[in-house]
Amino acid sequence: MIYMTYAFALAGLISGTVFAGCGQETKKTQMLASDNYYTMDIDTDTATFGTGCFWCTEAIFQELKGVLKVTSGYSGGKVANPTYEQVTEKKTGHAEVVQIVFDPAVISFDELLEVFWQVHDPTTLNRQGADVGPQYRSAIFYHNAEQKQKAEHYMQELDKSGAFTSAIVTEISPYKNFYDAENYHQNFYSNNPNYGYCSYVIKPKLDKFRKVFEDKLRRKDAAQ
């Protein structure tokens, strides 16, 4: 888990780069407000990221303003409807990921990428900290040509800037599939805050994330 001084450089890259608006789709989306769900028609976009254990990734992206729904699951592999046990056996090709439905009028894909690059180490191949295996690889599964362009652009600029001491090894691949993880994986941190992994791994990551991205938090009380 790293938060580096390159945050300012990355913010500059994002604010200084002009891209055409992403393609959006209109759908009925479950939207979170005051901890209650309700449905409404809204223009949304989707991002699919892997930053290691999806319990951590989910807990972070759920707190961002403009993020409407975060689902933990599996992507990037060849086995249909994999189980958690199959994925952990490292034979399915899937990564643990989150699928993020967001309102691009509130938070852009660029801003989601800013969070993505800063809340994990994209230079370690098939591992994040003590979590080791291809299912924990750093990955961006892009949904359209523009997401691909942006992901590759920022990765190249970060590498050129020397923000990391090692080369970025993030996989940038076309989105092909996503399978929801089992129900007990969904909202894992919220439902199990006292679980050992949550207390010793996720909470410290969230505390750092909240300090760096305070202005992007969905709720004023999110950092409490």
mmCIF file of C-alpha atoms in Angstrom:
data_model
loop_
_atom_site.group_PDB
_atom_site.id
_atom_site.type_symbol
_atom_site.label_atom_id
_atom_site.label_comp_id
_atom_site.label_asym_id
_atom_site.label_seq_id
_atom_site.Cartn_x
_atom_site.Cartn_y
_atom_site.Cartn_z
ATOM 1 C CA MET A 1 0.000 0.000 0.000
ATOM 2 C CA ILE A 2 1.685 3.222 -1.099
ATOM 3 C CA TYR A 3 0.873 6.894 -1.145
ATOM 4 C CA MET A 4 3.704 8.792 -2.802
ATOM 5 C CA THR A 5 4.568 12.386 -3.610
ATOM 6 C CA TYR A 6 3.681 11.622 -7.213
ATOM 7 C CA ALA A 7 0.074 12.339 -6.201
ATOM 8 C CA PHE A 8 0.543 15.951 -7.216
ATOM 9 C CA ALA A 9 2.171 15.018 -10.514
ATOM 10 C CA LEU A 10 -0.635 12.607 -11.294
ATOM 11 C CA ALA A 11 -3.268 15.200 -10.443
ATOM 12 C CA GLY A 12 -1.505 17.548 -12.830
ATOM 13 C CA LEU A 13 -1.548 14.934 -15.577
ATOM 14 C CA ILE A 14 -5.254 14.415 -15.122
ATOM 15 C CA SER A 15 -6.180 18.100 -14.998
ATOM 16 C CA GLY A 16 -3.892 18.979 -17.893
ATOM 17 C CA THR A 17 -5.016 16.296 -20.322
ATOM 18 C CA VAL A 18 -8.057 16.743 -22.522
ATOM 19 C CA PHE A 19 -10.056 13.752 -23.711
ATOM 20 C CA ALA A 20 -13.450 13.504 -25.328
ATOM 21 C CA GLY A 21 -16.288 12.416 -23.039
ATOM 22 C CA CYS A 22 -16.604 8.689 -22.416
ATOM 23 C CA GLY A 23 -19.492 6.827 -23.930
ATOM 24 C CA GLN A 24 -22.226 6.465 -21.349
ATOM 25 C CA GLU A 25 -25.222 4.231 -21.035
ATOM 26 C CA THR A 26 -28.535 4.953 -19.360
ATOM 27 C CA LYS A 27 -29.703 2.325 -16.944
ATOM 28 C CA LYS A 28 -31.626 1.955 -13.719
ATOM 29 C CA THR A 29 -28.907 2.027 -11.116
ATOM 30 C CA GLN A 30 -28.922 1.313 -7.414
ATOM 31 C CA MET A 31 -27.701 4.516 -5.864
ATOM 32 C CA LEU A 32 -26.502 4.875 -2.296
ATOM 33 C CA ALA A 33 -27.729 7.848 -0.281
ATOM 34 C CA SER A 34 -27.635 8.119 3.500
ATOM 35 C CA ASP A 35 -26.906 4.389 3.666
ATOM 36 C CA ASN A 36 -30.215 3.520 1.943
ATOM 37 C CA TYR A 37 -30.602 2.208 -1.597
ATOM 38 C CA TYR A 38 -33.093 3.549 -4.079
ATOM 39 C CA THR A 39 -33.388 3.330 -7.859
ATOM 40 C CA MET A 40 -33.473 6.123 -10.392
ATOM 41 C CA ASP A 41 -32.687 6.743 -14.057
ATOM 42 C CA ILE A 42 -29.190 8.124 -14.429
ATOM 43 C CA ASP A 43 -26.432 8.172 -17.037
ATOM 44 C CA THR A 44 -23.691 5.894 -15.751
ATOM 45 C CA ASP A 45 -20.359 4.467 -16.787
ATOM 46 C CA THR A 46 -18.498 1.371 -15.602
ATOM 47 C CA ALA A 47 -14.893 0.691 -14.601
ATOM 48 C CA THR A 48 -13.298 -2.641 -13.704
ATOM 49 C CA PHE A 49 -10.127 -2.575 -11.588
ATOM 50 C CA GLY A 50 -7.932 -5.083 -9.807
ATOM 51 C CA THR A 51 -5.648 -3.845 -7.039
ATOM 52 C CA GLY A 52 -5.117 -7.027 -5.049
ATOM 53 C CA CYS A 53 -7.626 -8.358 -2.533
ATOM 54 C CA PHE A 54 -11.075 -7.173 -3.582
ATOM 55 C CA TRP A 55 -12.097 -6.643 0.038
ATOM 56 C CA CYS A 56 -9.654 -3.715 0.165
ATOM 57 C CA THR A 57 -10.492 -2.371 -3.284
ATOM 58 C CA GLU A 58 -14.231 -2.449 -2.627
ATOM 59 C CA ALA A 59 -13.925 -0.647 0.717
ATOM 60 C CA ILE A 60 -11.937 2.188 -0.875
ATOM 61 C CA PHE A 61 -14.014 2.854 -3.977
ATOM 62 C CA GLN A 62 -17.298 2.662 -2.054
ATOM 63 C CA GLU A 63 -16.365 5.895 -0.278
ATOM 64 C CA LEU A 64 -15.975 8.085 -3.365
ATOM 65 C CA LYS A 65 -18.539 10.689 -4.329
ATOM 66 C CA GLY A 66 -20.136 9.756 -7.626
ATOM 67 C CA VAL A 67 -19.571 6.035 -7.193
ATOM 68 C CA LEU A 68 -23.005 4.438 -7.198
ATOM 69 C CA LYS A 69 -22.258 0.752 -6.825
ATOM 70 C CA VAL A 70 -19.198 -1.432 -6.236
ATOM 71 C CA THR A 71 -19.350 -5.187 -6.755
ATOM 72 C CA SER A 72 -16.557 -7.600 -5.890
ATOM 73 C CA GLY A 73 -15.926 -10.335 -8.429
ATOM 74 C CA TYR A 74 -13.646 -12.084 -10.881
ATOM 75 C CA SER A 75 -12.490 -10.976 -14.325
ATOM 76 C CA GLY A 76 -9.836 -11.625 -16.931
ATOM 77 C CA GLY A 77 -9.964 -15.414 -16.919
ATOM 78 C CA LYS A 78 -11.319 -18.215 -19.062
ATOM 79 C CA VAL A 79 -13.473 -20.183 -16.618
ATOM 80 C CA ALA A 80 -17.164 -19.261 -16.527
ATOM 81 C CA ASN A 81 -18.802 -18.654 -13.147
ATOM 82 C CA PRO A 82 -15.703 -19.447 -11.088
ATOM 83 C CA THR A 83 -15.851 -20.007 -7.364
ATOM 84 C CA TYR A 84 -13.530 -18.310 -4.900
ATOM 85 C CA GLU A 85 -11.866 -21.650 -4.253
ATOM 86 C CA GLN A 86 -11.188 -22.158 -7.962
ATOM 87 C CA VAL A 87 -9.698 -18.680 -8.315
ATOM 88 C CA THR A 88 -7.417 -19.158 -5.317
ATOM 89 C CA GLU A 89 -6.116 -22.366 -6.912
ATOM 90 C CA LYS A 90 -4.635 -20.055 -9.613
ATOM 91 C CA LYS A 91 -5.994 -22.110 -12.506
ATOM 92 C CA THR A 92 -8.856 -19.948 -13.806
ATOM 93 C CA GLY A 93 -6.836 -16.945 -15.030
ATOM 94 C CA HIS A 94 -9.152 -14.585 -13.171
ATOM 95 C CA ALA A 95 -8.107 -11.636 -11.052
ATOM 96 C CA GLU A 96 -9.967 -10.424 -7.996
ATOM 97 C CA VAL A 97 -11.540 -7.165 -9.165
ATOM 98 C CA VAL A 98 -14.268 -4.695 -8.427
ATOM 99 C CA GLN A 99 -16.784 -3.473 -10.957
ATOM 100 C CA ILE A 100 -17.569 0.180 -10.324
ATOM 101 C CA VAL A 101 -20.722 1.868 -11.596
ATOM 102 C CA PHE A 102 -20.268 5.623 -11.404
ATOM 103 C CA ASP A 103 -21.850 8.912 -12.382
ATOM 104 C CA PRO A 104 -19.392 10.631 -14.760
ATOM 105 C CA ALA A 105 -21.096 13.948 -14.055
ATOM 106 C CA VAL A 106 -19.757 13.690 -10.486
ATOM 107 C CA ILE A 107 -16.532 11.683 -10.799
ATOM 108 C CA SER A 108 -14.602 11.023 -13.986
ATOM 109 C CA PHE A 109 -12.783 7.913 -15.130
ATOM 110 C CA ASP A 110 -9.595 9.989 -14.865
ATOM 111 C CA GLU A 111 -10.263 10.573 -11.174
ATOM 112 C CA LEU A 112 -10.943 6.882 -10.615
ATOM 113 C CA LEU A 113 -7.587 6.159 -12.259
ATOM 114 C CA GLU A 114 -5.939 8.649 -9.930
ATOM 115 C CA VAL A 115 -7.237 6.660 -6.972
ATOM 116 C CA PHE A 116 -6.351 3.357 -8.657
ATOM 117 C CA TRP A 117 -2.679 4.235 -9.120
ATOM 118 C CA GLN A 118 -2.275 5.487 -5.562
ATOM 119 C CA VAL A 119 -4.011 2.858 -3.442
ATOM 120 C CA HIS A 120 -1.848 -0.115 -4.425
ATOM 121 C CA ASP A 121 1.625 -0.940 -5.721
ATOM 122 C CA PRO A 122 1.373 -1.383 -9.517
ATOM 123 C CA THR A 123 5.020 -2.471 -9.771
ATOM 124 C CA THR A 124 4.763 -5.853 -8.040
ATOM 125 C CA LEU A 125 3.872 -8.714 -10.353
ATOM 126 C CA ASN A 126 1.058 -10.964 -9.155
ATOM 127 C CA ARG A 127 1.143 -9.769 -5.583
ATOM 128 C CA GLN A 128 0.093 -7.042 -3.164
ATOM 129 C CA GLY A 129 1.945 -7.230 0.107
ATOM 130 C CA ALA A 130 1.459 -10.671 1.644
ATOM 131 C CA ASP A 131 -1.237 -11.577 -0.907
ATOM 132 C CA VAL A 132 0.558 -13.544 -3.621
ATOM 133 C CA GLY A 133 -0.765 -15.078 -6.830
ATOM 134 C CA PRO A 134 -2.071 -14.045 -10.271
ATOM 135 C CA GLN A 135 -5.501 -13.413 -8.770
ATOM 136 C CA TYR A 136 -3.954 -10.428 -6.937
ATOM 137 C CA ARG A 137 -2.436 -8.824 -10.038
ATOM 138 C CA SER A 138 -2.775 -5.125 -10.779
ATOM 139 C CA ALA A 139 -5.236 -4.796 -13.656
ATOM 140 C CA ILE A 140 -7.435 -2.403 -15.599
ATOM 141 C CA PHE A 141 -10.035 -4.065 -17.798
ATOM 142 C CA TYR A 142 -11.149 -1.271 -20.108
ATOM 143 C CA HIS A 143 -14.709 -1.040 -21.420
ATOM 144 C CA ASN A 144 -14.057 1.155 -24.445
ATOM 145 C CA ALA A 145 -11.269 2.671 -26.537
ATOM 146 C CA GLU A 146 -11.158 5.830 -24.493
ATOM 147 C CA GLN A 147 -10.657 4.014 -21.199
ATOM 148 C CA LYS A 148 -7.807 2.111 -22.880
ATOM 149 C CA GLN A 149 -6.244 5.355 -24.108
ATOM 150 C CA LYS A 150 -6.416 6.976 -20.697
ATOM 151 C CA ALA A 151 -5.104 3.964 -18.789
ATOM 152 C CA GLU A 152 -2.137 3.558 -21.136
ATOM 153 C CA HIS A 153 -1.432 7.304 -21.165
ATOM 154 C CA TYR A 154 -1.217 7.634 -17.395
ATOM 155 C CA MET A 155 0.824 4.463 -17.033
ATOM 156 C CA GLN A 156 3.343 5.714 -19.590
ATOM 157 C CA GLU A 157 3.532 9.150 -17.989
ATOM 158 C CA LEU A 158 4.025 7.698 -14.512
ATOM 159 C CA ASP A 159 6.788 5.430 -15.777
ATOM 160 C CA LYS A 160 8.513 8.344 -17.539
ATOM 161 C CA SER A 161 8.230 10.557 -14.474
ATOM 162 C CA GLY A 162 10.058 8.069 -12.273
ATOM 163 C CA ALA A 163 7.212 8.101 -9.769
ATOM 164 C CA PHE A 164 8.033 4.490 -8.952
ATOM 165 C CA THR A 165 11.482 2.986 -8.500
ATOM 166 C CA SER A 166 10.413 -0.020 -10.580
ATOM 167 C CA ALA A 167 8.473 -0.301 -13.819
ATOM 168 C CA ILE A 168 4.686 -0.517 -13.655
ATOM 169 C CA VAL A 169 3.424 -4.015 -14.466
ATOM 170 C CA THR A 170 -0.317 -3.280 -14.458
ATOM 171 C CA GLU A 171 -2.246 -5.380 -16.958
ATOM 172 C CA ILE A 172 -4.356 -3.239 -19.305
ATOM 173 C CA SER A 173 -6.695 -5.539 -21.193
ATOM 174 C CA PRO A 174 -10.120 -5.366 -22.856
ATOM 175 C CA TYR A 175 -13.038 -6.184 -20.609
ATOM 176 C CA LYS A 176 -14.483 -9.569 -21.552
ATOM 177 C CA ASN A 177 -16.268 -10.931 -18.523
ATOM 178 C CA PHE A 178 -17.182 -10.292 -14.929
ATOM 179 C CA TYR A 179 -18.577 -12.765 -12.446
ATOM 180 C CA ASP A 180 -19.945 -11.646 -9.087
ATOM 181 C CA ALA A 181 -18.084 -13.050 -6.123
ATOM 182 C CA GLU A 182 -20.028 -15.006 -3.538
ATOM 183 C CA ASN A 183 -22.422 -13.010 -1.360
ATOM 184 C CA TYR A 184 -20.209 -13.199 1.705
ATOM 185 C CA HIS A 185 -17.494 -11.257 -0.172
ATOM 186 C CA GLN A 186 -19.801 -8.322 -0.908
ATOM 187 C CA ASN A 187 -19.474 -5.324 1.452
ATOM 188 C CA PHE A 188 -16.984 -7.422 3.364
ATOM 189 C CA TYR A 189 -15.274 -4.645 5.292
ATOM 190 C CA SER A 190 -18.555 -2.962 6.223
ATOM 191 C CA ASN A 191 -19.993 -6.244 7.439
ATOM 192 C CA ASN A 192 -16.850 -7.517 9.191
ATOM 193 C CA PRO A 193 -14.901 -4.520 10.543
ATOM 194 C CA ASN A 194 -13.465 -6.558 13.434
ATOM 195 C CA TYR A 195 -12.244 -9.436 11.283
ATOM 196 C CA GLY A 196 -8.455 -9.735 11.592
ATOM 197 C CA TYR A 197 -7.628 -8.893 7.945
ATOM 198 C CA CYS A 198 -9.984 -5.913 8.079
ATOM 199 C CA SER A 199 -8.452 -4.541 11.263
ATOM 200 C CA TYR A 200 -4.804 -5.025 10.370
ATOM 201 C CA VAL A 201 -4.767 -4.581 6.583
ATOM 202 C CA ILE A 202 -7.848 -2.784 5.274
ATOM 203 C CA LYS A 203 -8.334 -0.182 8.009
ATOM 204 C CA PRO A 204 -4.789 1.270 7.718
ATOM 205 C CA LYS A 205 -5.236 1.491 3.935
ATOM 206 C CA LEU A 206 -8.564 3.261 4.358
ATOM 207 C CA ASP A 207 -7.111 5.705 6.880
ATOM 208 C CA LYS A 208 -4.366 6.724 4.421
ATOM 209 C CA PHE A 209 -6.794 6.875 1.516
ATOM 210 C CA ARG A 210 -9.170 9.132 3.445
ATOM 211 C CA LYS A 211 -6.399 11.607 4.236
ATOM 212 C CA VAL A 212 -5.172 11.822 0.639
ATOM 213 C CA PHE A 213 -8.618 11.935 -0.996
ATOM 214 C CA GLU A 214 -10.584 13.796 1.659
ATOM 215 C CA ASP A 215 -12.183 16.099 -0.920
ATOM 216 C CA LYS A 216 -13.519 13.131 -2.894
ATOM 217 C CA LEU A 217 -15.207 11.255 -0.068
ATOM 218 C CA ARG A 218 -18.875 10.469 -0.594
ATOM 219 C CA ARG A 219 -20.031 11.319 2.935
ATOM 220 C CA LYS A 220 -18.804 13.933 5.353
ATOM 221 C CA ASP A 221 -18.710 11.308 8.069
ATOM 222 C CA ALA A 222 -16.868 8.759 5.932
ATOM 223 C CA ALA A 223 -13.560 9.409 7.655
ATOM 224 C CA GLN A 224 -14.990 8.839 11.115
#
